[in-house]
């Protein structure tokens, strides 16, 4: 059971969900956002996508620029306040909103952030623990060997581990081939990978090595930042690995090229 | 405190190229978390104990002056002399003075991070004293002329072969071979024994000062601390003011967390309590004992946003679980304190200007905070330090203005979407059929090591808005 689940609002039928797509999905991987729409609709939710959403402010926050991060956090809080549920296809952005906003903001904004925090869920937590999306039958996805990368914020701030694995099983019939050292960071770390590229490269190489050692052909995960890092390094090193966001697999969207792959 | 943290990135780069050492680090980075986990899993109530000890540590720090006074009173009552040192230089002076008063020639030392912090060994050597480290790890790095690479295992970076070479070079014992690690340990034991017997002054550290009885608690696995404490006539215990705890039972509660987190043992081989000089009825022990308690900015830290850092019990678990420490090793940090705890502590004990890379040597993956027995939110503290760097403009101006621009744009959704609506499709086109970019002018750090996955198409917002418009028209 996730840490998030314990604070849940009692579920109501036909939930109205506000989708925060994240800036990375918006810019680099729209299929993740479209996959979320499909999955949430499949789960019987009514989905709203506020069109003036941009970024949750993590880059500034983690780089020590609160002055820049605070107005962004306030903007996101205002944007998400009307929602019944907020769903985000990223553990680190969900963690930022649910976990860090309340300590970043003060006074009345803090109270408002806490309210938003209480209804904010990472995608797989929402699908698995909150709506309990029913298993598909028959399962559509082709059988393929998949390994999973746990993003650090999702794993440690939100307790996400079992949910994506269960969903992959229920919706795609996929049993995850676990990679060794799965709890170790892939070296992305937001601006870290650009500030300390050599160290980051060593870390992502370890991750790739462990992923390839499973023999899986697909690596998936819940955070585009990590996935772009892993895919980008795999491409640079000429390593074969199909990297996709878990939403793409769950929504059975494997026809578009994988992250960092051409047509 | 002497540091060379300003060259962190260069040090790291050199460390990454040393593949033998990197392999060794990889091995340790996998093994140490497993050892800790086995110990914690076996021990029920670790989390409850962690909370309990945290409350005690907070209480002691909240009442630090009171407990220090109490400790001093009790320790003096037991026949010790207690000195307070404002900074490292003062600690060094006090210790040298004690040695000189006794006409000491040889000083034998147990492991003490505080004297590493103050650079005591070099200082005493300049005062013509012969200083010998007797903790095996410390002894090895002393022979090698190196700094510790890990707060608990100072010579963890050395292989058995390297240690063998050092011994062959430094111990004039003729031709011999070291078949097993045990041979090395045996030789060190023999050599160190001579030193123990000749020591005029013994210097050791402390894991806790106990206010209620004025005792000092020390844990070791080699028993060398006890020999340093009991064989020479003069004993000096060097530690810092934040080590004080109210009661003996608090110290032992802390110990249960410390040892499991550090080495995965339920208990170290030796747990000793030092009360003071030899009494008439004692058959051995020092004739004169001193406590030298270092502040070195700790009272400033106490009143700052970083006070939780003073709750650190120096177990080293955060180092063992840090992927950056594992990648670059302890020496890259250029400080006696390494890894996550070092990246917080070094800037606080010296200055951010001298160590500005350290707070950034972190992906905020949170693994350190998860295992820290003192429950210190290390990534949050590192983020706070980055905030200070940003405020003091210690970061590159390109970074700062880039981030400012990004945040400003993100606060203007229409403009943001207009700009990204141009840039993203362009990047998609440049990525072409390869689906990736090998070079990106604004992200050279990223593309120096990896390709940048090209955007899949137009932005989501462009597509989604088009979809909304279409639905609306229908
Ligand atoms: S910060 Fe925590 S984990 Fe690191 S050495 Fe100190 S007590 Fe141990």
XYZ file of C-alpha atoms and ligand atoms in Angstrom:
745
model
C 0.000 0.000 0.000
C 1.431 3.365 -0.922
C 2.050 6.224 1.424
C -0.279 8.233 -0.746
C -3.181 5.935 -0.399
C -3.535 6.508 3.311
C -4.568 10.105 2.850
C -7.055 9.453 0.097
C -10.363 11.201 -0.304
C -13.180 8.621 -0.329
C -13.655 7.480 -3.907
C -16.761 8.520 -5.772
C -18.071 6.974 -8.956
C -17.247 8.743 -12.193
C -14.304 10.587 -10.791
C -13.314 13.865 -12.303
C -9.609 13.829 -12.779
C -7.351 16.720 -13.635
C -4.349 15.563 -15.605
C -1.083 17.384 -15.059
C 0.895 16.125 -18.005
C 4.347 17.384 -16.851
C 6.562 19.565 -18.979
C 8.668 16.663 -20.192
C 5.666 14.777 -21.574
C 4.253 17.974 -23.036
C 7.436 18.797 -24.868
C 9.201 15.542 -25.601
C 6.751 12.707 -25.274
C 3.135 13.673 -25.921
C 2.178 9.996 -26.250
C 2.610 9.673 -22.514
C -0.050 12.299 -21.972
C -2.343 10.732 -24.559
C -1.790 7.328 -22.986
C -2.842 8.816 -19.639
C -6.044 10.132 -21.185
C -6.833 6.672 -22.557
C -6.026 4.905 -19.320
C -7.994 7.280 -17.144
C -10.982 7.012 -19.465
C -10.657 3.245 -19.463
C -10.788 3.478 -15.673
C -14.066 5.343 -15.930
C -12.803 8.800 -15.111
C -13.790 12.073 -16.603
C -10.539 13.808 -17.514
C -9.845 17.508 -17.587
C -6.558 18.833 -18.966
C -6.007 22.471 -18.001
C -4.420 23.978 -21.077
C -2.387 26.629 -19.311
C -0.181 24.207 -17.429
C 3.571 24.396 -17.891
C 6.115 23.147 -15.345
C 5.967 22.316 -11.624
C 9.137 24.270 -10.836
C 11.447 21.418 -9.938
C 14.463 22.672 -11.902
C 14.502 25.975 -10.025
C 13.645 24.390 -6.691
C 16.373 21.773 -6.847
C 18.899 24.311 -8.053
C 18.295 26.461 -5.016
C 16.267 29.183 -6.661
C 13.212 29.327 -4.436
C 12.468 32.800 -5.576
C 11.753 31.393 -9.018
C 10.161 28.182 -7.778
C 7.628 29.796 -5.441
C 5.559 31.677 -8.020
C 5.515 28.553 -10.192
C 4.338 26.465 -7.262
C 1.625 29.028 -6.557
C 0.587 28.967 -10.190
C 0.283 25.182 -10.130
C -1.605 25.203 -6.834
C -4.149 27.667 -8.241
C -4.447 25.618 -11.392
C -5.062 22.362 -9.554
C -7.238 23.616 -6.706
C -10.570 23.075 -8.468
C -9.716 19.425 -9.183
C -11.263 16.449 -7.402
C -8.182 14.397 -8.159
C -4.899 15.377 -9.722
C -3.077 12.682 -11.657
C 0.509 13.021 -12.838
C 2.521 10.564 -14.939
C 5.705 11.178 -12.955
C 6.809 10.263 -9.461
C 9.140 13.214 -9.204
C 6.587 15.837 -10.276
C 3.915 14.241 -8.087
C 6.456 14.232 -5.259
C 7.254 17.873 -5.910
C 3.608 18.858 -5.671
C 2.509 16.492 -2.929
C 5.642 16.507 -0.848
C 7.698 19.649 -1.478
C 5.130 22.368 -2.192
C 3.864 22.396 1.393
C 7.376 23.053 2.680
C 8.274 25.478 -0.102
C 5.195 27.651 0.399
C 4.202 29.481 3.540
C 1.113 30.906 5.200
C -2.144 30.669 3.315
C -0.364 29.224 0.280
C 0.911 26.397 2.398
C -2.626 25.521 3.456
C -3.744 25.589 -0.146
C -0.762 23.470 -1.167
C -1.643 20.928 1.497
C -5.146 20.616 0.074
C -3.788 20.056 -3.412
C -1.203 17.656 -2.012
C -3.942 15.527 -0.454
C -5.597 14.867 -3.812
C -2.503 14.519 -5.958
C -1.525 11.064 -7.205
C 1.090 9.624 -9.429
C -0.558 7.825 -12.344
C 0.082 4.200 -11.388
C -0.878 4.807 -7.758
C -4.126 6.342 -8.895
C -4.947 3.577 -11.352
C -4.016 0.741 -9.056
C -4.795 1.915 -5.527
C -7.462 4.559 -5.971
C -9.650 3.502 -8.889
C -8.529 -0.098 -9.039
C -8.642 -0.270 -12.832
C -9.983 -3.755 -13.612
C -7.722 -6.317 -15.281
C -8.248 -6.548 -19.016
C -9.509 -9.660 -20.602
C -8.311 -10.705 -22.931
C -5.033 -8.934 -22.378
C -4.072 -7.093 -25.554
C -0.362 -6.477 -25.323
C 2.083 -8.673 -27.118
C 4.229 -10.755 -24.828
C 7.517 -9.050 -24.329
C 10.155 -9.041 -21.660
C 10.095 -5.874 -19.640
C 12.283 -4.510 -16.888
C 11.294 -1.636 -14.638
C 13.244 1.376 -13.438
C 11.957 2.806 -10.174
C 12.388 6.574 -10.145
C 13.844 7.670 -6.819
C 11.251 10.281 -5.874
C 8.389 7.922 -6.653
C 10.009 5.079 -4.796
C 11.068 6.945 -1.689
C 8.803 9.962 -1.416
C 5.615 8.274 -2.557
C 6.248 4.590 -1.923
C 5.574 3.549 -5.517
C 6.858 0.081 -6.260
C 4.173 -2.513 -6.471
C 1.560 -0.462 -8.387
C 3.193 -0.273 -11.825
C 4.195 -3.916 -11.622
C 0.679 -4.985 -10.739
C -0.756 -2.873 -13.546
C 1.667 -4.326 -16.072
C 0.501 -7.740 -14.994
C -3.205 -6.945 -15.012
C -3.357 -4.864 -18.149
C -0.541 -6.238 -20.282
C 0.092 -9.694 -18.905
C 3.684 -8.725 -18.302
C 5.723 -9.999 -15.401
C 8.574 -7.574 -14.763
C 12.127 -8.955 -14.976
C 13.633 -7.173 -12.002
C 16.953 -5.497 -12.507
C 19.633 -5.674 -9.849
C 20.274 -2.624 -7.679
C 16.829 -1.385 -8.644
C 16.739 1.074 -5.742
C 19.852 2.899 -6.947
C 19.490 6.187 -8.813
C 20.021 6.213 -12.604
C 22.084 9.405 -12.442
C 19.474 11.740 -13.900
C 18.789 13.993 -10.920
C 17.381 16.876 -12.952
C 20.113 19.425 -13.526
C 22.633 17.046 -11.923
C 23.123 15.132 -15.163
C 24.118 18.312 -16.954
C 26.179 19.753 -14.098
C 28.141 16.592 -13.358
C 27.871 14.682 -16.625
C 30.763 12.290 -16.062
C 29.492 11.063 -12.717
C 25.998 10.862 -14.104
C 27.282 8.796 -17.043
C 28.887 6.289 -14.707
C 25.607 5.943 -12.839
C 23.493 5.511 -15.936
C 25.996 2.984 -17.294
C 25.515 0.907 -14.166
C 21.769 1.149 -14.613
C 22.001 0.141 -18.261
C 24.260 -2.758 -17.445
C 21.840 -4.055 -14.841
C 18.897 -3.528 -17.181
C 20.559 -5.356 -20.076
C 21.623 -8.165 -17.769
C 17.972 -9.063 -17.236
C 17.719 -9.920 -20.905
C 14.630 -7.714 -21.176
C 14.082 -5.916 -24.462
C 11.994 -3.136 -22.972
C 12.841 -0.861 -20.068
C 9.988 1.087 -18.635
C 9.382 3.375 -15.704
C 7.222 6.158 -14.439
C 9.529 9.135 -14.913
C 10.429 10.616 -18.254
C 13.531 12.340 -16.897
C 15.105 9.026 -15.932
C 13.904 7.369 -19.117
C 15.350 10.054 -21.376
C 18.619 9.785 -19.490
C 18.727 5.997 -19.849
C 17.583 6.013 -23.470
C 19.970 8.833 -24.380
C 22.921 6.970 -22.934
C 21.853 3.686 -24.530
C 21.686 5.400 -27.921
C 25.071 7.051 -27.431
C 26.604 3.718 -26.492
C 24.836 1.853 -29.269
C 23.009 -0.403 -26.823
C 19.756 -2.017 -27.861
C 16.992 -1.234 -25.417
C 13.476 -0.086 -26.076
C 12.733 2.593 -23.494
C 9.142 3.632 -22.868
C 7.095 5.294 -20.203
C 4.919 2.800 -18.358
C 1.783 4.659 -19.482
C 2.662 3.857 -23.090
C 2.902 0.165 -22.347
C -0.237 0.137 -20.242
C -2.183 1.931 -22.971
C -0.669 -0.430 -25.530
C 0.996 2.307 -27.542
C 4.033 0.553 -28.887
C 3.563 1.573 -32.477
C 5.276 4.936 -32.044
C 9.087 4.837 -31.892
C 10.553 4.319 -28.411
C 12.267 7.174 -26.573
C 15.297 8.320 -28.555
C 14.489 5.980 -31.461
C 13.886 7.170 -35.000
C 11.161 6.130 -37.397
C 40.139 22.377 8.634
C 42.042 21.903 5.407
C 40.070 20.926 2.369
C 40.498 20.632 -1.360
C 36.843 20.362 -2.249
C 37.030 23.117 -4.828
C 38.496 20.606 -7.248
C 35.721 18.061 -6.712
C 34.919 17.675 -10.406
C 38.543 17.148 -11.389
C 39.080 14.734 -8.516
C 35.931 12.884 -9.549
C 37.031 12.722 -13.138
C 40.382 11.248 -12.193
C 38.711 8.749 -9.874
C 36.340 7.605 -12.614
C 39.254 6.873 -14.918
C 40.974 4.654 -12.360
C 39.124 1.489 -13.303
C 40.654 -0.821 -10.704
C 39.637 1.458 -7.891
C 36.233 1.977 -9.501
C 35.656 -1.791 -9.509
C 36.546 -1.959 -5.862
C 34.139 0.849 -5.087
C 31.363 -0.867 -7.048
C 31.885 -3.998 -5.038
C 31.782 -2.147 -1.726
C 28.754 -0.142 -2.816
C 26.808 -3.349 -3.385
C 28.072 -5.202 -0.332
C 27.766 -2.589 2.418
C 24.041 -1.856 1.954
C 23.355 -5.591 1.993
C 25.238 -6.038 5.230
C 23.393 -3.159 6.843
C 20.029 -4.380 5.604
C 20.546 -7.853 7.001
C 21.377 -6.367 10.404
C 18.405 -4.005 10.436
C 15.958 -6.662 9.205
C 17.050 -8.915 11.986
C 16.660 -6.227 14.603
C 13.075 -5.497 15.503
C 12.104 -1.986 16.354
C 14.821 -0.161 14.460
C 12.429 2.593 13.435
C 11.067 3.014 16.934
C 14.574 3.189 18.307
C 15.528 5.682 15.625
C 12.668 7.945 16.736
C 13.577 7.508 20.375
C 17.234 8.372 19.817
C 16.275 11.309 17.625
C 14.246 12.761 20.486
C 17.187 12.322 22.834
C 19.635 13.918 20.415
C 17.299 16.836 19.874
C 16.791 17.247 23.571
C 20.533 17.207 24.220
C 21.191 19.758 21.510
C 18.344 21.961 22.707
C 19.999 21.951 26.106
C 23.564 21.693 24.958
C 25.016 24.276 27.330
C 23.358 22.611 30.298
C 24.587 19.129 29.440
C 28.068 20.323 28.614
C 28.295 22.017 31.985
C 26.985 18.930 33.685
C 29.462 16.790 31.815
C 32.313 19.082 32.700
C 31.365 19.071 36.381
C 31.168 15.294 36.520
C 34.307 14.762 34.493
C 36.285 17.149 36.698
C 34.877 15.403 39.733
C 36.278 12.158 38.305
C 39.714 13.754 38.132
C 39.798 14.763 34.445
C 40.735 18.129 33.038
C 38.280 19.515 30.533
C 39.307 21.997 27.853
C 37.082 23.712 25.335
C 38.561 24.546 21.944
C 36.939 27.245 19.856
C 38.471 25.981 16.627
C 40.852 23.442 15.221
C 43.942 25.523 15.834
C 43.086 25.894 19.473
C 42.517 22.163 19.882
C 45.877 21.474 18.297
C 47.588 23.973 20.598
C 45.999 22.486 23.679
C 47.053 18.967 22.741
C 50.590 19.958 21.826
C 50.860 21.818 25.096
C 49.811 18.745 27.047
C 52.355 16.631 25.185
C 55.133 19.142 25.783
C 54.337 19.489 29.457
C 54.992 15.794 29.779
C 58.071 15.860 27.611
C 56.383 13.366 25.333
C 58.186 11.982 22.300
C 55.720 9.489 20.981
C 51.976 9.857 20.668
C 49.775 6.877 19.912
C 46.363 7.530 18.511
C 43.056 5.774 18.234
C 40.690 6.698 15.437
C 39.367 10.206 15.879
C 37.545 12.167 13.208
C 37.873 15.341 15.213
C 41.655 15.243 15.069
C 41.388 14.532 11.333
C 39.228 17.626 11.129
C 41.804 19.755 12.945
C 44.826 18.214 11.198
C 46.342 17.351 14.573
C 48.846 14.775 13.309
C 50.697 17.171 11.064
C 50.636 19.816 13.741
C 52.148 17.497 16.337
C 54.748 16.305 13.872
C 55.774 19.879 13.308
C 56.174 20.027 17.086
C 58.715 17.179 16.762
C 56.456 14.478 18.037
C 56.292 11.022 16.605
C 52.599 10.304 15.977
C 51.385 6.802 15.221
C 47.837 5.923 14.244
C 46.889 2.564 15.717
C 43.519 1.905 14.137
C 44.457 -0.401 11.280
C 42.697 1.671 8.650
C 44.163 4.912 9.940
C 47.585 3.294 10.229
C 47.449 2.218 6.592
C 46.551 5.656 5.302
C 49.156 7.201 7.553
C 51.789 4.986 5.923
C 50.414 5.932 2.524
C 50.342 9.614 3.412
C 46.704 9.831 2.435
C 43.529 11.239 3.898
C 40.690 8.945 4.981
C 38.328 8.015 2.155
C 35.476 6.997 4.444
C 34.556 8.223 7.913
C 34.250 4.690 9.272
C 36.636 2.743 7.071
C 39.389 5.243 6.302
C 41.365 2.803 4.136
C 38.447 1.094 2.396
C 39.875 2.266 -0.907
C 43.050 0.224 -0.427
C 43.318 -3.294 -1.726
C 45.147 -6.033 0.162
C 47.919 -5.886 -2.432
C 48.419 -2.192 -1.948
C 48.507 -2.651 1.804
C 51.039 -5.434 1.402
C 53.276 -3.147 -0.636
C 53.010 -0.418 1.964
C 53.991 -2.850 4.698
C 56.930 -4.196 2.727
C 58.147 -0.680 2.131
C 57.660 0.618 5.657
C 58.280 -2.337 7.967
C 61.908 -3.384 7.842
C 61.205 -7.044 8.428
C 63.051 -8.667 5.581
C 61.726 -10.765 2.721
C 58.246 -12.118 3.179
C 55.004 -12.728 1.380
C 51.479 -12.029 2.423
C 49.365 -14.992 1.372
C 46.259 -14.064 3.277
C 44.786 -10.870 4.633
C 45.394 -12.359 8.061
C 49.138 -12.170 7.469
C 48.772 -8.440 7.011
C 46.749 -8.098 10.172
C 49.281 -10.173 12.114
C 52.150 -8.053 10.919
C 50.330 -4.821 11.746
C 49.532 -6.169 15.183
C 53.159 -6.977 15.831
C 54.440 -3.637 14.607
C 51.794 -1.664 16.437
C 52.444 -3.488 19.684
C 55.907 -1.957 19.828
C 54.418 1.469 19.339
C 51.795 0.894 22.016
C 54.473 0.082 24.541
C 56.460 3.189 23.773
C 53.642 5.737 23.678
C 53.975 8.646 26.074
C 50.597 10.131 25.331
C 47.491 8.378 24.050
C 44.903 10.265 22.006
C 41.491 8.816 21.279
C 38.084 10.008 20.106
C 34.681 9.504 21.619
C 31.331 8.293 20.360
C 29.428 9.899 23.204
C 30.044 12.015 26.264
C 27.738 11.105 29.095
C 26.612 14.089 31.133
C 25.265 12.239 34.153
C 28.568 10.596 35.062
C 31.191 12.445 33.042
C 32.213 9.289 31.142
C 33.188 8.960 27.529
C 32.027 6.020 25.431
C 34.123 4.596 22.623
C 33.496 1.688 20.288
C 36.189 -0.052 18.282
C 36.629 -3.398 16.615
C 40.332 -3.682 17.263
C 40.676 -2.740 20.897
C 43.390 -0.287 19.928
C 41.490 2.541 21.576
C 41.786 0.812 24.930
C 45.508 0.305 24.547
C 45.977 3.975 23.641
C 43.866 4.926 26.628
C 45.427 2.660 29.213
C 49.104 2.157 28.395
C 50.526 5.701 28.260
C 50.566 7.826 31.371
C 48.626 10.593 29.723
C 45.305 10.225 27.929
C 43.706 12.915 25.797
C 40.165 12.404 24.532
C 39.390 14.694 21.624
C 35.828 15.113 20.520
C 33.293 17.779 19.656
C 30.757 19.501 21.853
C 27.772 17.976 20.051
C 28.629 14.460 21.250
C 27.153 14.961 24.713
C 24.135 12.903 25.795
C 22.277 13.089 29.093
C 22.522 9.525 30.387
C 24.521 6.349 29.907
C 21.438 4.548 28.660
C 21.052 7.199 25.945
C 24.551 6.445 24.769
C 23.869 2.734 24.596
C 20.569 3.302 22.774
C 22.447 5.365 20.215
C 25.044 2.622 20.016
C 22.455 0.061 18.946
C 21.660 2.233 15.931
C 25.219 3.212 15.227
C 26.876 -0.166 15.010
C 24.203 -1.805 12.882
C 24.176 1.148 10.514
C 27.941 1.314 10.313
C 29.169 -2.255 10.042
C 26.033 -4.377 10.278
C 27.234 -5.898 13.518
C 24.891 -6.098 16.498
C 27.782 -4.795 18.560
C 31.374 -3.849 17.960
C 34.065 -6.006 19.529
C 34.912 -3.386 22.141
C 32.670 -0.894 23.873
C 34.566 1.081 26.483
C 33.668 3.718 28.992
C 36.436 5.989 30.208
C 35.922 7.632 33.536
C 39.197 9.328 34.341
C 42.703 8.764 35.688
C 43.789 5.653 37.473
C 42.573 5.418 41.061
C 44.683 4.023 43.888
C 42.940 0.687 43.635
C 43.359 0.393 39.856
C 46.137 -1.763 38.541
C 46.581 0.216 35.347
C 45.314 3.195 33.442
C 46.572 6.705 32.710
C 47.815 8.960 35.441
C 46.446 12.080 33.860
C 43.454 12.471 31.581
C 42.173 15.356 29.499
C 39.073 16.052 27.479
C 39.437 18.528 24.630
C 36.033 19.486 23.283
C 35.955 21.158 19.910
C 33.407 23.709 18.790
C 34.684 24.732 15.334
C 31.456 26.437 14.217
C 29.189 23.859 15.768
C 27.556 26.451 17.986
C 26.820 28.438 14.839
C 25.342 25.364 13.177
C 23.226 24.850 16.274
C 21.423 28.120 15.709
C 21.177 27.714 11.939
C 18.800 25.857 9.605
C 21.320 23.038 9.547
C 21.196 22.068 13.205
C 19.930 18.582 12.382
C 23.369 17.905 10.949
C 24.681 17.934 14.513
C 22.538 14.868 15.194
C 24.775 12.809 12.901
C 26.261 9.823 14.719
C 29.002 9.233 12.126
C 27.886 5.779 11.073
C 28.821 6.179 7.413
C 25.590 4.617 6.126
C 24.873 7.639 3.950
C 28.246 7.197 2.255
C 27.618 3.499 1.745
C 24.276 4.189 0.097
C 25.232 7.212 -1.974
C 25.617 6.455 -5.696
C 27.835 9.492 -6.135
C 30.159 8.463 -3.333
C 30.220 4.997 -4.902
C 31.094 6.466 -8.273
C 33.877 8.818 -7.271
C 35.098 7.566 -3.887
C 35.833 9.520 -0.745
C 38.969 11.356 -1.801
C 37.139 13.271 -4.498
C 35.341 15.207 -1.772
C 38.636 16.673 -0.656
C 37.541 16.617 2.958
C 37.770 14.358 5.992
C 33.974 14.122 5.786
C 32.681 12.588 2.589
C 29.490 11.521 0.894
C 26.166 13.109 1.765
C 27.069 13.973 5.363
C 30.345 15.446 4.195
C 28.701 17.470 1.466
C 26.558 19.119 4.134
C 29.172 19.364 6.863
C 32.212 20.478 4.888
C 30.666 23.748 3.678
C 29.340 24.407 7.174
C 32.701 23.817 8.841
C 34.650 25.726 6.205
C 32.880 27.861 3.647
C 30.574 27.388 0.708
C 33.001 29.304 -1.438
C 35.667 26.634 -0.928
C 33.317 23.714 -1.425
C 30.591 24.901 -3.735
C 30.533 21.727 -5.848
C 29.677 19.520 -2.889
C 26.024 20.481 -2.357
C 25.504 19.783 -6.044
C 27.057 16.330 -5.905
C 23.642 14.854 -5.249
C 20.701 13.732 -7.371
C 18.371 14.076 -4.350
C 17.660 10.362 -4.764
C 16.966 10.218 -1.038
C 18.626 6.902 -0.322
C 20.877 8.460 2.322
C 18.005 9.993 4.260
C 16.156 6.699 4.071
C 18.923 4.814 5.864
C 20.300 7.558 8.107
C 19.854 6.296 11.675
C 19.725 9.894 12.863
C 16.918 10.583 10.399
C 18.654 13.633 8.969
C 16.991 14.981 5.803
C 20.308 15.175 3.963
C 18.931 15.998 0.488
C 16.880 18.835 1.964
C 19.939 20.230 3.709
C 21.922 19.989 0.488
C 19.136 21.788 -1.330
C 19.246 24.533 1.298
C 22.958 24.906 0.688
C 22.289 25.226 -3.030
C 19.853 27.948 -2.146
C 22.637 29.777 -0.322
C 24.966 29.305 -3.269
C 22.344 30.694 -5.545
C 21.734 33.659 -3.244
C 25.453 34.321 -2.969
C 25.768 33.944 -6.737
C 28.358 31.199 -6.405
C 26.770 29.218 -9.230
C 27.550 29.938 -12.849
C 25.695 32.952 -14.134
C 24.740 31.034 -17.266
C 22.950 28.460 -15.153
C 21.253 31.046 -13.039
C 19.993 33.075 -15.943
C 18.942 29.943 -17.832
C 16.861 28.801 -14.897
C 15.428 32.247 -14.350
C 14.412 32.450 -17.976
C 12.845 29.010 -17.866
C 10.883 29.837 -14.723
C 9.808 33.179 -16.084
C 8.573 31.583 -19.287
C 6.794 28.848 -17.358
C 4.916 31.554 -15.482
C 3.553 32.858 -18.756
C 1.780 29.828 -20.175
C 0.729 31.438 -23.444
C 4.171 32.696 -24.251
C 5.684 29.402 -23.026
C 3.466 27.470 -25.368
C 4.172 29.804 -28.230
C 7.935 29.416 -27.752
C 7.862 25.662 -27.173
C 5.459 25.372 -30.103
C 8.260 26.656 -32.330
C 11.311 25.109 -30.664
C 9.948 21.611 -30.124
C 8.785 20.878 -33.687
C 12.100 22.275 -34.893
C 14.002 19.925 -32.603
C 11.827 17.102 -33.848
C 12.791 17.894 -37.403
C 16.477 18.151 -36.548
C 16.265 14.797 -34.758
C 14.955 13.451 -38.026
C 14.818 9.749 -38.635
C 17.463 9.122 -35.959
C 15.054 10.363 -33.320
C 17.829 11.909 -31.298
C 20.217 14.821 -31.124
C 23.910 14.326 -30.535
C 24.524 17.935 -29.708
C 22.449 20.633 -28.100
C 24.001 24.059 -27.564
C 21.987 24.759 -24.406
C 22.548 21.334 -22.904
C 26.167 20.501 -23.633
C 26.479 18.835 -20.214
C 23.789 16.390 -21.200
C 25.009 15.742 -24.725
C 28.642 15.372 -23.674
C 27.719 11.917 -22.379
C 24.443 10.947 -23.988
C 22.198 11.673 -26.904
C 19.180 13.805 -26.365
C 15.992 11.993 -27.351
C 14.366 14.236 -29.922
C 10.825 15.394 -29.238
C 8.368 12.889 -30.591
C 6.415 15.450 -32.594
C 4.691 18.744 -31.897
C 4.057 19.461 -28.218
C 1.217 17.768 -26.418
C -0.450 21.109 -25.887
C -0.362 21.912 -29.599
C -1.938 18.587 -30.421
C -4.410 18.643 -27.589
C -5.601 22.156 -28.350
C -6.022 21.215 -31.995
C -8.083 18.252 -30.885
C -10.243 20.470 -28.658
C -10.793 22.897 -31.544
C -11.782 20.077 -33.838
C -14.246 18.662 -31.318
C -15.641 22.132 -30.866
C -16.155 22.621 -34.603
C -17.952 19.318 -34.963
S 24.319 11.612 8.278
Fe 23.190 9.859 9.078
S 23.810 8.156 7.760
Fe 25.322 9.782 7.435
S 26.960 9.334 8.881
Fe 25.571 10.742 9.908
S 24.163 9.431 11.035
Fe 25.187 8.128 9.542
